[in-house]
PDB file of C-alpha atoms in Angstrom:
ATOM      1  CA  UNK A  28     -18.468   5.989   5.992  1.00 65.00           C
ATOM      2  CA  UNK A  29     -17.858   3.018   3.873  1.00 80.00           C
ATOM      3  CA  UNK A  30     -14.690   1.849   2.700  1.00 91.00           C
ATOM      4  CA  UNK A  31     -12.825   0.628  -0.028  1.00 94.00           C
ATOM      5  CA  UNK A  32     -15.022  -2.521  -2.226  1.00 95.00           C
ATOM      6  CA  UNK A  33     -12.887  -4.698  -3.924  1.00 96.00           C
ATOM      7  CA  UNK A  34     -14.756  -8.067  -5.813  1.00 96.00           C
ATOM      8  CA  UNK A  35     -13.969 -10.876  -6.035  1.00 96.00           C
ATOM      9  CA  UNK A  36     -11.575 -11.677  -2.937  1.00 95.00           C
ATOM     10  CA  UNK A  37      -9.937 -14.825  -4.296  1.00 96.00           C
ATOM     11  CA  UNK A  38      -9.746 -15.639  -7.488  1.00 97.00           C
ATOM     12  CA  UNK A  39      -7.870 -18.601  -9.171  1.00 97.00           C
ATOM     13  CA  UNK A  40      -7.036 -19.071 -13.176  1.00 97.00           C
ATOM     14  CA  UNK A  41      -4.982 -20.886 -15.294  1.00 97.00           C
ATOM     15  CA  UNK A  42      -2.394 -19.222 -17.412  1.00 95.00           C
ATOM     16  CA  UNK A  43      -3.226 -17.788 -20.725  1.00 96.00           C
ATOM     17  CA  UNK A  44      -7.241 -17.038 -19.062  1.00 97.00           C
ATOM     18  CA  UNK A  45      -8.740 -13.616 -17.993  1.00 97.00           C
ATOM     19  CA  UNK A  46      -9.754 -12.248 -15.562  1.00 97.00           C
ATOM     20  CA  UNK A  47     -11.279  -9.204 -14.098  1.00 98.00           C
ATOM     21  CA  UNK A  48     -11.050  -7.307 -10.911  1.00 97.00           C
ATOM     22  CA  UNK A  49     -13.712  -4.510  -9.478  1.00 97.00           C
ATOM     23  CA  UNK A  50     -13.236  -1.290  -7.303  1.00 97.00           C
ATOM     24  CA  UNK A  51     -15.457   1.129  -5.419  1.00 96.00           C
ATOM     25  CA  UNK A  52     -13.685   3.851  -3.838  1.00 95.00           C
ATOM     26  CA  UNK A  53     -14.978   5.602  -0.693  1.00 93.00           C
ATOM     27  CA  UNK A  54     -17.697   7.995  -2.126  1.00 92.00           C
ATOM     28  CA  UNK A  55     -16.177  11.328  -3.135  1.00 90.00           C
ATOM     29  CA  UNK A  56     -12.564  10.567  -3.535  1.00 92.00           C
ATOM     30  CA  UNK A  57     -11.467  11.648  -6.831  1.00 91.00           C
ATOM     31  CA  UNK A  58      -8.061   9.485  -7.138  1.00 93.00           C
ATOM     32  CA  UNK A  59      -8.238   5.824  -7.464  1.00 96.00           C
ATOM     33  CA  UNK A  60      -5.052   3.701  -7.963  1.00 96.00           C
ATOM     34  CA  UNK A  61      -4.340  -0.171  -8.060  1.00 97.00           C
ATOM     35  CA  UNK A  62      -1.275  -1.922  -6.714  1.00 97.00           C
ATOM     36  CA  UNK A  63       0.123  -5.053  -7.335  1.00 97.00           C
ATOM     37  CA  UNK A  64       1.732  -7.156  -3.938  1.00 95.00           C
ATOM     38  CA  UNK A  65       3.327  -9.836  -5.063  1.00 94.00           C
ATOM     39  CA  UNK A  66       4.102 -12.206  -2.110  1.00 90.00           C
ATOM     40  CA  UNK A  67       6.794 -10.959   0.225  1.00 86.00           C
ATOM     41  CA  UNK A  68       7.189  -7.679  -1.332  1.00 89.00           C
ATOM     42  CA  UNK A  69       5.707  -3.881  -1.098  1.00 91.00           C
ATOM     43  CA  UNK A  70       2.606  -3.229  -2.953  1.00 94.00           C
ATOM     44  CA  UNK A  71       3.781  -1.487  -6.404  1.00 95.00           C
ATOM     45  CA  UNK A  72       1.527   0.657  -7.948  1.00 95.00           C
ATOM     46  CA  UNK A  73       0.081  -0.250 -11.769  1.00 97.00           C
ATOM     47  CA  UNK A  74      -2.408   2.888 -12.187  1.00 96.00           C
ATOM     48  CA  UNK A  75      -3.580   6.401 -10.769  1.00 95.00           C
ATOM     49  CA  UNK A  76      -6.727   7.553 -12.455  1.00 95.00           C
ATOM     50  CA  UNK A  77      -7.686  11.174 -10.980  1.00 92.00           C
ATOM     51  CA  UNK A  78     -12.001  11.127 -11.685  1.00 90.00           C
ATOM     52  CA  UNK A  79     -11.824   9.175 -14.943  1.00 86.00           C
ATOM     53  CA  UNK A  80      -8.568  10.410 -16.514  1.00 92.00           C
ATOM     54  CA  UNK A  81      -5.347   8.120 -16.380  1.00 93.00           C
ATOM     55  CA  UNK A  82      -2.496  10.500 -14.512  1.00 93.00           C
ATOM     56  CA  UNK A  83       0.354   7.413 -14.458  1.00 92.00           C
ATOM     57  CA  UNK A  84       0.179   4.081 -16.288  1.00 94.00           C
ATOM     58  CA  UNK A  85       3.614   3.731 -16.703  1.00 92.00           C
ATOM     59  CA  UNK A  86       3.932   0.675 -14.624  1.00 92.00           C
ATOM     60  CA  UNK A  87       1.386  -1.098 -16.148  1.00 95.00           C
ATOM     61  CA  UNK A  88       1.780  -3.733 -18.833  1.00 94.00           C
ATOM     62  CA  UNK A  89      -0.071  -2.654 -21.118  1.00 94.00           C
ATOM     63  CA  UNK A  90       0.237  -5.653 -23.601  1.00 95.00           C
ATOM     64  CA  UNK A  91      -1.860  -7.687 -21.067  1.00 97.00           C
ATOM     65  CA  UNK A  92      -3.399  -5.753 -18.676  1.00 97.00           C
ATOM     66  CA  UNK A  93      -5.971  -3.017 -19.106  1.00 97.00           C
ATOM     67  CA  UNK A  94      -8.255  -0.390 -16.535  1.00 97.00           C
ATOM     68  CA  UNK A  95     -10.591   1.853 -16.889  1.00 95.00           C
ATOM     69  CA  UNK A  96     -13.104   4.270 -15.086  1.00 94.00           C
ATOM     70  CA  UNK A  97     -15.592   5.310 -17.259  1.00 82.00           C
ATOM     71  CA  UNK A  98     -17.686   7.661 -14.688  1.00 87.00           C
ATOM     72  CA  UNK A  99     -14.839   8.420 -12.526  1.00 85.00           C
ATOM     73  CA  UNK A 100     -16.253   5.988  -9.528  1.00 92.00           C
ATOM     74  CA  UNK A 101     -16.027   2.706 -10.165  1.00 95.00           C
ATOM     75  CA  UNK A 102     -12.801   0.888 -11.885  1.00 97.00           C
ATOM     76  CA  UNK A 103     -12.399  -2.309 -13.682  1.00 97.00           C
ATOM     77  CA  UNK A 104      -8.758  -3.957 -14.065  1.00 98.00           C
ATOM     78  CA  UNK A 105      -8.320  -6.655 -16.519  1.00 98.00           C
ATOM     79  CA  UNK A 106      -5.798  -8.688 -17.534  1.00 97.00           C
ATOM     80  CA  UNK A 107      -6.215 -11.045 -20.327  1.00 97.00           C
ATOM     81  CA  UNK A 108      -4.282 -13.241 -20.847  1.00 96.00           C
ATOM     82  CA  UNK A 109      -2.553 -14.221 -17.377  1.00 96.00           C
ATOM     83  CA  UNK A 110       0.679 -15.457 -17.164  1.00 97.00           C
ATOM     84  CA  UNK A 111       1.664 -17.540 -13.863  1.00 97.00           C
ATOM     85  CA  UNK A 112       4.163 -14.310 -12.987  1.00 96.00           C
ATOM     86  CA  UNK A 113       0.482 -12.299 -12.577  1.00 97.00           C
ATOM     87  CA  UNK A 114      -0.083 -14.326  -8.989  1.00 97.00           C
ATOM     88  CA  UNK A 115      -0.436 -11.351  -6.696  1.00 97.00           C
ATOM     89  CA  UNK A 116      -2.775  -9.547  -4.509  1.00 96.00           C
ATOM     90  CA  UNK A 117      -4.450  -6.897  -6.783  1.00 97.00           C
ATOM     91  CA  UNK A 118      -4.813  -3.640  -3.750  1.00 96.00           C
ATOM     92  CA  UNK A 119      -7.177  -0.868  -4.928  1.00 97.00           C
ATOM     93  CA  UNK A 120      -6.962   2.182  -2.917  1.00 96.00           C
ATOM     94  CA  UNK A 121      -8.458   5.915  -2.597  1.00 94.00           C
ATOM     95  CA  UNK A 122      -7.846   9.302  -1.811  1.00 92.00           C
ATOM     96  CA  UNK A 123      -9.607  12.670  -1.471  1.00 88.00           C
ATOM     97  CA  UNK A 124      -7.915  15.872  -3.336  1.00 78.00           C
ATOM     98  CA  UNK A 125      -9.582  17.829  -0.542  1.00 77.00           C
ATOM     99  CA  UNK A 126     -10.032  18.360   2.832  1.00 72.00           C
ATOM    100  CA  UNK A 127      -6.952  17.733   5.706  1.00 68.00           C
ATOM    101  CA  UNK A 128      -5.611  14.672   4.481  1.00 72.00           C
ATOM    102  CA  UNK A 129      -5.224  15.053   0.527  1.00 72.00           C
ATOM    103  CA  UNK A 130      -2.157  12.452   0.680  1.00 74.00           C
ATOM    104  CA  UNK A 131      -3.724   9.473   2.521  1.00 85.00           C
ATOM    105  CA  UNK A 132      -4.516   6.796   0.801  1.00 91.00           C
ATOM    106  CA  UNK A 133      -7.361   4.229   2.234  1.00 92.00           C
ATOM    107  CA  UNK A 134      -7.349   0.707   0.682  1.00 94.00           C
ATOM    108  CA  UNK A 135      -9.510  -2.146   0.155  1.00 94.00           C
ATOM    109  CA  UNK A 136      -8.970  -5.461   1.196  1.00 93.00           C
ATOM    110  CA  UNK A 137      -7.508  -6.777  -2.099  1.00 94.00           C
ATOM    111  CA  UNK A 138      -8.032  -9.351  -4.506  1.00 96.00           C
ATOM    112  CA  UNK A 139      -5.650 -12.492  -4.622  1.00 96.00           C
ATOM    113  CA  UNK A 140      -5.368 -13.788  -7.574  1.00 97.00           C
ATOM    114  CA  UNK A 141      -3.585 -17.263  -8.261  1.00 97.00           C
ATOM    115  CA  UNK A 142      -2.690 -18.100 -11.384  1.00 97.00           C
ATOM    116  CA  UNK A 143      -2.061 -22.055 -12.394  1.00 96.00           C
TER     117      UNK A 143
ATOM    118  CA  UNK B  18      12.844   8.924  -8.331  1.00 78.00           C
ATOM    119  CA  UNK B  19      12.261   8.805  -4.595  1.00 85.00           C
ATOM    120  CA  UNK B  20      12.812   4.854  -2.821  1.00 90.00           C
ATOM    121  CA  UNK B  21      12.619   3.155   0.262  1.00 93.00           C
ATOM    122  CA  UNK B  22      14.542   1.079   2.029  1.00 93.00           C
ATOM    123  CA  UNK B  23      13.131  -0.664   5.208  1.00 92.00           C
ATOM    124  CA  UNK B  24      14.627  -2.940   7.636  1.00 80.00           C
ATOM    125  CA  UNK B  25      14.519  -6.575   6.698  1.00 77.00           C
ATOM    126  CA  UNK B  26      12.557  -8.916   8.413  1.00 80.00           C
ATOM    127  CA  UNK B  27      10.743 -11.007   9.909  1.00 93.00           C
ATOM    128  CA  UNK B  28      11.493  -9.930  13.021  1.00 95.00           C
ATOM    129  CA  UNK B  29      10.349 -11.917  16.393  1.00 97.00           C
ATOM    130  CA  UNK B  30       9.626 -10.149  19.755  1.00 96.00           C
ATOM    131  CA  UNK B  31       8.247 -11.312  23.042  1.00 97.00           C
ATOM    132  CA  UNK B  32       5.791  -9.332  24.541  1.00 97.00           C
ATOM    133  CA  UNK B  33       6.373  -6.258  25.904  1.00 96.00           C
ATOM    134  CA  UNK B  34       9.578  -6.011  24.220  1.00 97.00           C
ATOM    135  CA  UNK B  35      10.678  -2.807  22.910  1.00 97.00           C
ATOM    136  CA  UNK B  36      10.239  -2.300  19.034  1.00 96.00           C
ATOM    137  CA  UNK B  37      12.324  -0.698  15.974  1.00 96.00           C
ATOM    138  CA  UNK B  38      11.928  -0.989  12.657  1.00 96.00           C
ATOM    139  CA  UNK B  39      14.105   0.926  10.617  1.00 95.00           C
ATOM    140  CA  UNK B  40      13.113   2.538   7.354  1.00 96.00           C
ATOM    141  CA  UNK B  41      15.061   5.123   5.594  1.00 95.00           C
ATOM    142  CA  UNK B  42      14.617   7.437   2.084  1.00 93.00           C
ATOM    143  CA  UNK B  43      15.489   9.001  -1.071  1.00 92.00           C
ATOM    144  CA  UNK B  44      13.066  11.732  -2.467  1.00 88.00           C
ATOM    145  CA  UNK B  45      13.111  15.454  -3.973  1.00 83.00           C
ATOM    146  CA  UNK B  46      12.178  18.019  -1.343  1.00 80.00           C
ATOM    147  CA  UNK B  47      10.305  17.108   2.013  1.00 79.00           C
ATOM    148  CA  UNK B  48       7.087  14.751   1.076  1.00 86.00           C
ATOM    149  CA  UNK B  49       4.847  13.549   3.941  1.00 89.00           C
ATOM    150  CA  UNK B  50       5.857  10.133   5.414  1.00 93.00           C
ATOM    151  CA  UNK B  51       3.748   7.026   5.996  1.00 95.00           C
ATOM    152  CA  UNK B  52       3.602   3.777   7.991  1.00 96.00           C
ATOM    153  CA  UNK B  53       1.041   1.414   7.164  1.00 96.00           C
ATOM    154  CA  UNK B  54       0.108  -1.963   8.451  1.00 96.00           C
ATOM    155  CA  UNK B  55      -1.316  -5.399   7.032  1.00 94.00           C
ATOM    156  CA  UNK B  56      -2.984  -7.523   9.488  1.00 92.00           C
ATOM    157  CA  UNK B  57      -3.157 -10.801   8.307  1.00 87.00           C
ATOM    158  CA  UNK B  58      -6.033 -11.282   5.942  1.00 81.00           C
ATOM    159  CA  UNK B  59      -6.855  -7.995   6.044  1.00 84.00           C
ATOM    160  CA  UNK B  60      -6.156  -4.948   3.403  1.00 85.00           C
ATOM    161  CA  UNK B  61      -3.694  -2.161   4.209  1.00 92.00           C
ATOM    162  CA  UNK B  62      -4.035   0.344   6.668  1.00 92.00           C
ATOM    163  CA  UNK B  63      -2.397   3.957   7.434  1.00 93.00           C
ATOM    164  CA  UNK B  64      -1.189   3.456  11.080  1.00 96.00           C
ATOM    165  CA  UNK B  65       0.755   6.864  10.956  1.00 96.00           C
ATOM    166  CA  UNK B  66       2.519   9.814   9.322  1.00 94.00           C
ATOM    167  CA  UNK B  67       4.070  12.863   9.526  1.00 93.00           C
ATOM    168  CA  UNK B  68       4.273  15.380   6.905  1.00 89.00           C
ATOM    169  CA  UNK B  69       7.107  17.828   7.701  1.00 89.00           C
ATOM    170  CA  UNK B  70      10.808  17.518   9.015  1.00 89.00           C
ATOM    171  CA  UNK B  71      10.430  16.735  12.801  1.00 91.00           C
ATOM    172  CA  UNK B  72       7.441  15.749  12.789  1.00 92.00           C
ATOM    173  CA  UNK B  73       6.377  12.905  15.227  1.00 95.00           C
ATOM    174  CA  UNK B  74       3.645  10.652  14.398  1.00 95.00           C
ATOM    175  CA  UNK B  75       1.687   8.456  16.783  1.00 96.00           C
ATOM    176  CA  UNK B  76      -1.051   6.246  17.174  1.00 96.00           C
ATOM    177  CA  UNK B  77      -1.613   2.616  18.768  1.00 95.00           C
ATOM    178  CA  UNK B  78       1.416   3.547  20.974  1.00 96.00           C
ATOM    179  CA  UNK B  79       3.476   3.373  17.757  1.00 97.00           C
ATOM    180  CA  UNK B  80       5.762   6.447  17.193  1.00 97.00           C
ATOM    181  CA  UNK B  81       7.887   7.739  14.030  1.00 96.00           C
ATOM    182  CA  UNK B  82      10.099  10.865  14.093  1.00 94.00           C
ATOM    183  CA  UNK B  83      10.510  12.528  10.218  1.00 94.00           C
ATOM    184  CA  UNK B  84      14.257  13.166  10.799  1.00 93.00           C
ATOM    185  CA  UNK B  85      15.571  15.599   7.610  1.00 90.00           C
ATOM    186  CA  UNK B  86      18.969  14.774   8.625  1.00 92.00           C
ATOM    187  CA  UNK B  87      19.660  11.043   8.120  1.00 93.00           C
ATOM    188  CA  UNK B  88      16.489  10.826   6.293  1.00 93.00           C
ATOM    189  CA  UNK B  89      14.914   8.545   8.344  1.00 94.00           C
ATOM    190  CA  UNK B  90      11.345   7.587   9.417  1.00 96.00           C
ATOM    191  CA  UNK B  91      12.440   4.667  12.159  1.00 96.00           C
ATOM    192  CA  UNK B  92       9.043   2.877  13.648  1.00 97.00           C
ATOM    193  CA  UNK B  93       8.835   2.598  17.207  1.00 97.00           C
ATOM    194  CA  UNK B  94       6.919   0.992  20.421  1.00 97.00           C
ATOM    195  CA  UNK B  95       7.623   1.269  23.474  1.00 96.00           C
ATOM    196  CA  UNK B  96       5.936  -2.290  24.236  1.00 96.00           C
ATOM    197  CA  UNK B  97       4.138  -4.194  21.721  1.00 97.00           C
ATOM    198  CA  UNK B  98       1.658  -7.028  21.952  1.00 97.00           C
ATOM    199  CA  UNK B  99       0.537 -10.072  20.519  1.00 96.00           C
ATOM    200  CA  UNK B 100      -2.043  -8.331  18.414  1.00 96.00           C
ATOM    201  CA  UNK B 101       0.697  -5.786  16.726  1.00 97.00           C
ATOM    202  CA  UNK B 102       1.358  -8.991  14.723  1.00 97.00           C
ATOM    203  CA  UNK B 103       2.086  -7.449  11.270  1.00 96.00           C
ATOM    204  CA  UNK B 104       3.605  -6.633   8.205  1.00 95.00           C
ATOM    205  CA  UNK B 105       4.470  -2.974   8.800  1.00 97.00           C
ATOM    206  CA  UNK B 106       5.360  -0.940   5.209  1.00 96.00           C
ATOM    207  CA  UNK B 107       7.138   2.579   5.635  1.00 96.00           C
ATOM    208  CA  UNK B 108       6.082   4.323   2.345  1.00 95.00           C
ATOM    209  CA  UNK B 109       6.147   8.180   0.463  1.00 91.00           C
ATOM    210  CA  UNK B 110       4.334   9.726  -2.475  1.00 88.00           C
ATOM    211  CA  UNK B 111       5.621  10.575  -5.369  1.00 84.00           C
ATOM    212  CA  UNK B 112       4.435  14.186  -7.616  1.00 80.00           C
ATOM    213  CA  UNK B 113       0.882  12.932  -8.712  1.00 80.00           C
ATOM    214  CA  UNK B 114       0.737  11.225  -4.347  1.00 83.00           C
ATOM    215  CA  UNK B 115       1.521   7.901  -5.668  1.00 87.00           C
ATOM    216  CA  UNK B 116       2.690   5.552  -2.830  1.00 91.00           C
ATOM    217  CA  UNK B 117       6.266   4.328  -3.083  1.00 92.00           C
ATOM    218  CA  UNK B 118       6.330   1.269  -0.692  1.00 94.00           C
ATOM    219  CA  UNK B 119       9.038  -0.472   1.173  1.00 93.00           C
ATOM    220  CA  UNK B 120       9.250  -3.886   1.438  1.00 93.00           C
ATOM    221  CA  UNK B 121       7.255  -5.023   4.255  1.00 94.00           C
ATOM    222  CA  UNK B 122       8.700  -5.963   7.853  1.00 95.00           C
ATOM    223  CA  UNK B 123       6.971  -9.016   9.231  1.00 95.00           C
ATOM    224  CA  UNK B 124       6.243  -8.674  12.845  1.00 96.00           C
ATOM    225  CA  UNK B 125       5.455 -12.081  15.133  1.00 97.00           C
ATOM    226  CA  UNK B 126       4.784 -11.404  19.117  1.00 97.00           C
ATOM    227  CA  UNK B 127       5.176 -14.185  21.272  1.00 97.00           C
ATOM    228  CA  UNK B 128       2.805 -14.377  24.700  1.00 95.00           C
TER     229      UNK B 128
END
């Protein structure tokens, strides 16, 4: 079974730019979220979609950063424009709302963005 | 809302040592309870859990007991090795399963 696809690995922008990060979520899992890890600290979570409606957002800055999930598979996180506080490793992760392990959460290998 | 608090790190071990890393909660009722690990360079990765009081969860040779009591979900090894070289997060969903993280231990074993 394949994991978690997160593109691009490493990305690196100067302030005030955009940028754009892509998910794929293991193939049937209905909830998607993204996480921001900033360096040194606990991933904290920005969004849960569930298919391609938005169950919590309220972490996410909405002024500057933006997701969707138009089919409920695939998700897109944006943020535009970047401020140097935005350096983090962007985590997308998956779950299943079936089967024996509804609560486990499977993650990609992140995206690190830098931000000059 | 529920939190976590987890033992600060880094933390530095020689091999074969024994291992604790202590991580402790705040939530409404009994959620399940998580430990993942971060390899370096790698992405996150479930390394155990337990999902009711008393509960023990293993793998690896890692072990964590959900205690109700002192509402606790402690990390331990009995003897670790170079390659358990971490960052180990203790972590618990919320209503809607969103993950509620710790703040990372950093684990270096010396050979």
């Amino acid at each position: 079974e394949a994991g978690v696809a997160q593109s691009p690995r490493y990305k690196i922008i100067e302030k005030r730019q955009s940028v754009a990060f892509w998910c794929n979520p293991i193939s049937g899992h209905a909830t998607l979220y993204w996480y921001q890890q900033i360096l040194g600290q606990g991933p904290k979570l920005l969004i849960q979609f569930q298919n391609n409606g938005v169950v919590d957002d309220s972490q996410l800055p909405k002024d500057r950063f933006s997701a969707e999930r138009l089919k409920g598979v695939d998700s897109t996180l944006k943020i535009q424009p970047a401020k140097l506080e935005d350096s983090a490793v962007y985590l997308c992760a998956s779950s299943s709302l079936t089967g024996a392990n509804p609560d486990t959460q499977y993650f990609g290998p992140g995206t690190r963005l830098t931000v000059l | 809302g529920n939190s976590v608090t987890q033992m600060e790190g880094p933390v530095t071990l020689s091999e074969e040592a024994f291992l604790t890393i202590n991580c402790t909660y705040t939530a409404t009722g009994y959620p399940s309870l998580f430990w993942y690990v971060q390899y370096p360079g790698e992405g996150l990765q479930l390394l155990l859990k337990a999902t009711k009081a008393d509960d023990k969860g293993s793998n690896k040779g890692f072990e964590a007991t959900y205690r109700k009591e002192t509402t606790s979900f402690h990390l331990e090894k009995g003897s670790v090795q170079v390659s358990d070289s971490a960052v180990y997060f203790c972590a618990l969903p919320g209503s809607a399963r969103q993950l509620t993280f710790g703040s990372g231990t950093q684990l270096t074993v010396l050979p």
